[in-house]
């Protein structure tokens, strides 16, 4: 069965950097687009960044563009997120997702995010 295990979350000061990882198993990792999503306390799931199966293209949220970089190592079935210039508003539980999609609902500005599979998450806290 699909298993996604996130790691590397930590407490970081504003302006700092952190790299989180996801170990995937149970499916042909190199065939699938993979996504990082996050959930801040009391908020809906938010799209952070996704990467094509071959790593050729990415889709970054406006809020992280230029600060976060998604990457993957298909030989190791690993997904990464390098986070630089961290802000307090980046504080959230970060999930690695397979089969994630954005659904735009009538009357809503931001899309609803859902994934076929997600890990248990890794906590990133940005604070003094």
PDB file of C-alpha atoms in Angstrom:
ATOM      1  CA  UNK A   1       0.000   0.000   0.000  1.00  0.00           C
ATOM      2  CA  UNK A   2       1.010   3.624  -0.466  1.00  0.00           C
ATOM      3  CA  UNK A   3       3.196   4.956   2.343  1.00  0.00           C
ATOM      4  CA  UNK A   4       4.411   8.532   2.652  1.00  0.00           C
ATOM      5  CA  UNK A   5       6.580   9.485   5.618  1.00  0.00           C
ATOM      6  CA  UNK A   6       7.549  13.111   6.159  1.00  0.00           C
ATOM      7  CA  UNK A   7      10.508  14.174   8.281  1.00  0.00           C
ATOM      8  CA  UNK A   8      12.721  17.123   9.107  1.00  0.00           C
ATOM      9  CA  UNK A   9      10.241  19.540  10.647  1.00  0.00           C
ATOM     10  CA  UNK A  10      11.593  21.832  13.349  1.00  0.00           C
ATOM     11  CA  UNK A  11      11.357  25.143  15.185  1.00  0.00           C
ATOM     12  CA  UNK A  12      13.083  27.835  13.116  1.00  0.00           C
ATOM     13  CA  UNK A  13      13.546  31.566  13.581  1.00  0.00           C
ATOM     14  CA  UNK A  14      12.038  33.998  11.059  1.00  0.00           C
ATOM     15  CA  UNK A  15      14.379  34.402   8.118  1.00  0.00           C
ATOM     16  CA  UNK A  16      15.850  30.960   8.638  1.00  0.00           C
ATOM     17  CA  UNK A  17      15.967  27.919   6.377  1.00  0.00           C
ATOM     18  CA  UNK A  18      14.835  24.323   6.647  1.00  0.00           C
ATOM     19  CA  UNK A  19      14.668  21.301   4.370  1.00  0.00           C
ATOM     20  CA  UNK A  20      11.972  18.699   4.879  1.00  0.00           C
ATOM     21  CA  UNK A  21      11.813  15.276   3.262  1.00  0.00           C
ATOM     22  CA  UNK A  22       9.289  12.623   2.309  1.00  0.00           C
ATOM     23  CA  UNK A  23      10.064   8.935   1.857  1.00  0.00           C
ATOM     24  CA  UNK A  24       7.642   7.195  -0.494  1.00  0.00           C
ATOM     25  CA  UNK A  25       6.941   3.478  -0.923  1.00  0.00           C
ATOM     26  CA  UNK A  26       4.275   1.102  -2.174  1.00  0.00           C
ATOM     27  CA  UNK A  27       3.829   2.633  -5.630  1.00  0.00           C
ATOM     28  CA  UNK A  28       5.955   3.536  -8.707  1.00  0.00           C
ATOM     29  CA  UNK A  29       7.125   6.908  -7.397  1.00  0.00           C
ATOM     30  CA  UNK A  30       8.741   8.046 -10.655  1.00  0.00           C
ATOM     31  CA  UNK A  31       5.380   7.806 -12.467  1.00  0.00           C
ATOM     32  CA  UNK A  32       3.569  10.331 -10.291  1.00  0.00           C
ATOM     33  CA  UNK A  33       3.422  14.070  -9.797  1.00  0.00           C
ATOM     34  CA  UNK A  34       4.048  14.768  -6.102  1.00  0.00           C
ATOM     35  CA  UNK A  35       2.920  17.662  -3.957  1.00  0.00           C
ATOM     36  CA  UNK A  36       3.629  19.404  -0.672  1.00  0.00           C
ATOM     37  CA  UNK A  37       0.555  20.749   1.073  1.00  0.00           C
ATOM     38  CA  UNK A  38       0.225  22.328   4.509  1.00  0.00           C
ATOM     39  CA  UNK A  39      -2.365  23.003   7.154  1.00  0.00           C
ATOM     40  CA  UNK A  40      -1.995  25.900   9.579  1.00  0.00           C
ATOM     41  CA  UNK A  41      -3.961  25.780  12.854  1.00  0.00           C
ATOM     42  CA  UNK A  42      -7.651  26.343  12.167  1.00  0.00           C
ATOM     43  CA  UNK A  43      -7.107  26.651   8.411  1.00  0.00           C
ATOM     44  CA  UNK A  44      -7.925  24.548   5.367  1.00  0.00           C
ATOM     45  CA  UNK A  45      -5.357  22.498   3.525  1.00  0.00           C
ATOM     46  CA  UNK A  46      -3.174  24.762   1.362  1.00  0.00           C
ATOM     47  CA  UNK A  47      -1.232  23.888  -1.782  1.00  0.00           C
ATOM     48  CA  UNK A  48       2.471  24.654  -1.350  1.00  0.00           C
ATOM     49  CA  UNK A  49       4.275  23.186  -4.362  1.00  0.00           C
ATOM     50  CA  UNK A  50       4.113  20.266  -6.769  1.00  0.00           C
ATOM     51  CA  UNK A  51       6.622  18.695  -9.152  1.00  0.00           C
ATOM     52  CA  UNK A  52       6.108  16.671 -12.322  1.00  0.00           C
ATOM     53  CA  UNK A  53       6.982  12.997 -12.291  1.00  0.00           C
ATOM     54  CA  UNK A  54      10.285  13.651 -14.077  1.00  0.00           C
ATOM     55  CA  UNK A  55      11.042  16.847 -12.166  1.00  0.00           C
ATOM     56  CA  UNK A  56      10.753  18.955 -15.321  1.00  0.00           C
ATOM     57  CA  UNK A  57       8.243  21.492 -13.994  1.00  0.00           C
ATOM     58  CA  UNK A  58       6.820  22.774 -10.726  1.00  0.00           C
ATOM     59  CA  UNK A  59       3.686  24.566  -9.548  1.00  0.00           C
ATOM     60  CA  UNK A  60       4.387  26.858  -6.607  1.00  0.00           C
ATOM     61  CA  UNK A  61       1.883  28.798  -4.528  1.00  0.00           C
ATOM     62  CA  UNK A  62       2.296  32.566  -4.823  1.00  0.00           C
ATOM     63  CA  UNK A  63       2.938  32.762  -1.087  1.00  0.00           C
ATOM     64  CA  UNK A  64       6.103  30.630  -1.349  1.00  0.00           C
ATOM     65  CA  UNK A  65       7.352  31.436  -4.850  1.00  0.00           C
ATOM     66  CA  UNK A  66      11.000  32.481  -4.765  1.00  0.00           C
ATOM     67  CA  UNK A  67      11.453  31.172  -1.210  1.00  0.00           C
ATOM     68  CA  UNK A  68      10.611  27.445  -1.388  1.00  0.00           C
ATOM     69  CA  UNK A  69      12.033  24.901  -3.828  1.00  0.00           C
ATOM     70  CA  UNK A  70      10.537  21.464  -4.392  1.00  0.00           C
ATOM     71  CA  UNK A  71      12.705  18.647  -5.715  1.00  0.00           C
ATOM     72  CA  UNK A  72      12.693  14.884  -6.021  1.00  0.00           C
ATOM     73  CA  UNK A  73      15.078  11.965  -6.325  1.00  0.00           C
ATOM     74  CA  UNK A  74      13.281   9.243  -8.255  1.00  0.00           C
ATOM     75  CA  UNK A  75      16.098   6.744  -7.717  1.00  0.00           C
ATOM     76  CA  UNK A  76      15.540   7.000  -3.953  1.00  0.00           C
ATOM     77  CA  UNK A  77      11.744   7.624  -4.026  1.00  0.00           C
ATOM     78  CA  UNK A  78      12.304  10.833  -2.091  1.00  0.00           C
ATOM     79  CA  UNK A  79      10.563  14.209  -2.216  1.00  0.00           C
ATOM     80  CA  UNK A  80      12.098  17.365  -0.709  1.00  0.00           C
ATOM     81  CA  UNK A  81      11.104  20.916   0.120  1.00  0.00           C
ATOM     82  CA  UNK A  82      13.836  23.485   0.691  1.00  0.00           C
ATOM     83  CA  UNK A  83      12.382  26.432   2.576  1.00  0.00           C
ATOM     84  CA  UNK A  84      14.293  29.718   2.784  1.00  0.00           C
ATOM     85  CA  UNK A  85      13.416  33.129   4.218  1.00  0.00           C
ATOM     86  CA  UNK A  86      10.843  31.502   6.467  1.00  0.00           C
ATOM     87  CA  UNK A  87       8.034  33.655   7.870  1.00  0.00           C
ATOM     88  CA  UNK A  88       5.806  33.148  10.894  1.00  0.00           C
ATOM     89  CA  UNK A  89       2.889  32.562   8.513  1.00  0.00           C
ATOM     90  CA  UNK A  90       4.696  29.475   7.175  1.00  0.00           C
ATOM     91  CA  UNK A  91       4.010  27.744  10.485  1.00  0.00           C
ATOM     92  CA  UNK A  92       1.975  24.629   9.680  1.00  0.00           C
ATOM     93  CA  UNK A  93       1.866  20.864   9.500  1.00  0.00           C
ATOM     94  CA  UNK A  94       3.446  19.954   6.163  1.00  0.00           C
ATOM     95  CA  UNK A  95       2.246  16.904   4.259  1.00  0.00           C
ATOM     96  CA  UNK A  96       3.636  15.030   1.307  1.00  0.00           C
ATOM     97  CA  UNK A  97       0.821  14.112  -1.088  1.00  0.00           C
ATOM     98  CA  UNK A  98       0.184  11.810  -4.034  1.00  0.00           C
ATOM     99  CA  UNK A  99      -2.661  12.496  -6.430  1.00  0.00           C
ATOM    100  CA  UNK A 100      -3.371  15.991  -5.110  1.00  0.00           C
ATOM    101  CA  UNK A 101      -5.776  18.301  -6.915  1.00  0.00           C
ATOM    102  CA  UNK A 102      -7.254  21.782  -6.678  1.00  0.00           C
ATOM    103  CA  UNK A 103     -11.020  22.144  -6.909  1.00  0.00           C
ATOM    104  CA  UNK A 104     -12.412  25.621  -7.533  1.00  0.00           C
ATOM    105  CA  UNK A 105     -15.825  25.981  -5.918  1.00  0.00           C
ATOM    106  CA  UNK A 106     -18.377  28.628  -6.810  1.00  0.00           C
ATOM    107  CA  UNK A 107     -18.011  31.678  -4.608  1.00  0.00           C
ATOM    108  CA  UNK A 108     -14.642  30.631  -3.227  1.00  0.00           C
ATOM    109  CA  UNK A 109     -11.442  32.515  -4.033  1.00  0.00           C
ATOM    110  CA  UNK A 110      -9.053  29.775  -2.938  1.00  0.00           C
ATOM    111  CA  UNK A 111      -9.331  26.211  -4.231  1.00  0.00           C
ATOM    112  CA  UNK A 112     -10.216  23.204  -2.137  1.00  0.00           C
ATOM    113  CA  UNK A 113      -7.216  20.886  -1.885  1.00  0.00           C
ATOM    114  CA  UNK A 114      -7.514  17.115  -1.693  1.00  0.00           C
ATOM    115  CA  UNK A 115      -5.059  14.236  -2.149  1.00  0.00           C
ATOM    116  CA  UNK A 116      -5.485  10.533  -2.754  1.00  0.00           C
ATOM    117  CA  UNK A 117      -2.754   9.805  -0.196  1.00  0.00           C
ATOM    118  CA  UNK A 118      -0.892  11.874   2.391  1.00  0.00           C
ATOM    119  CA  UNK A 119       1.590  11.111   5.137  1.00  0.00           C
ATOM    120  CA  UNK A 120       1.213  11.919   8.827  1.00  0.00           C
ATOM    121  CA  UNK A 121       2.874  15.300   8.394  1.00  0.00           C
ATOM    122  CA  UNK A 122       5.890  17.077   9.839  1.00  0.00           C
ATOM    123  CA  UNK A 123       5.539  20.217  11.970  1.00  0.00           C
ATOM    124  CA  UNK A 124       7.305  23.401  10.912  1.00  0.00           C
ATOM    125  CA  UNK A 125       7.135  26.230  13.427  1.00  0.00           C
ATOM    126  CA  UNK A 126       8.578  29.652  12.616  1.00  0.00           C
ATOM    127  CA  UNK A 127       8.969  31.752  15.732  1.00  0.00           C
ATOM    128  CA  UNK A 128      11.456  33.856  17.677  1.00  0.00           C
TER     129      UNK A 128
END
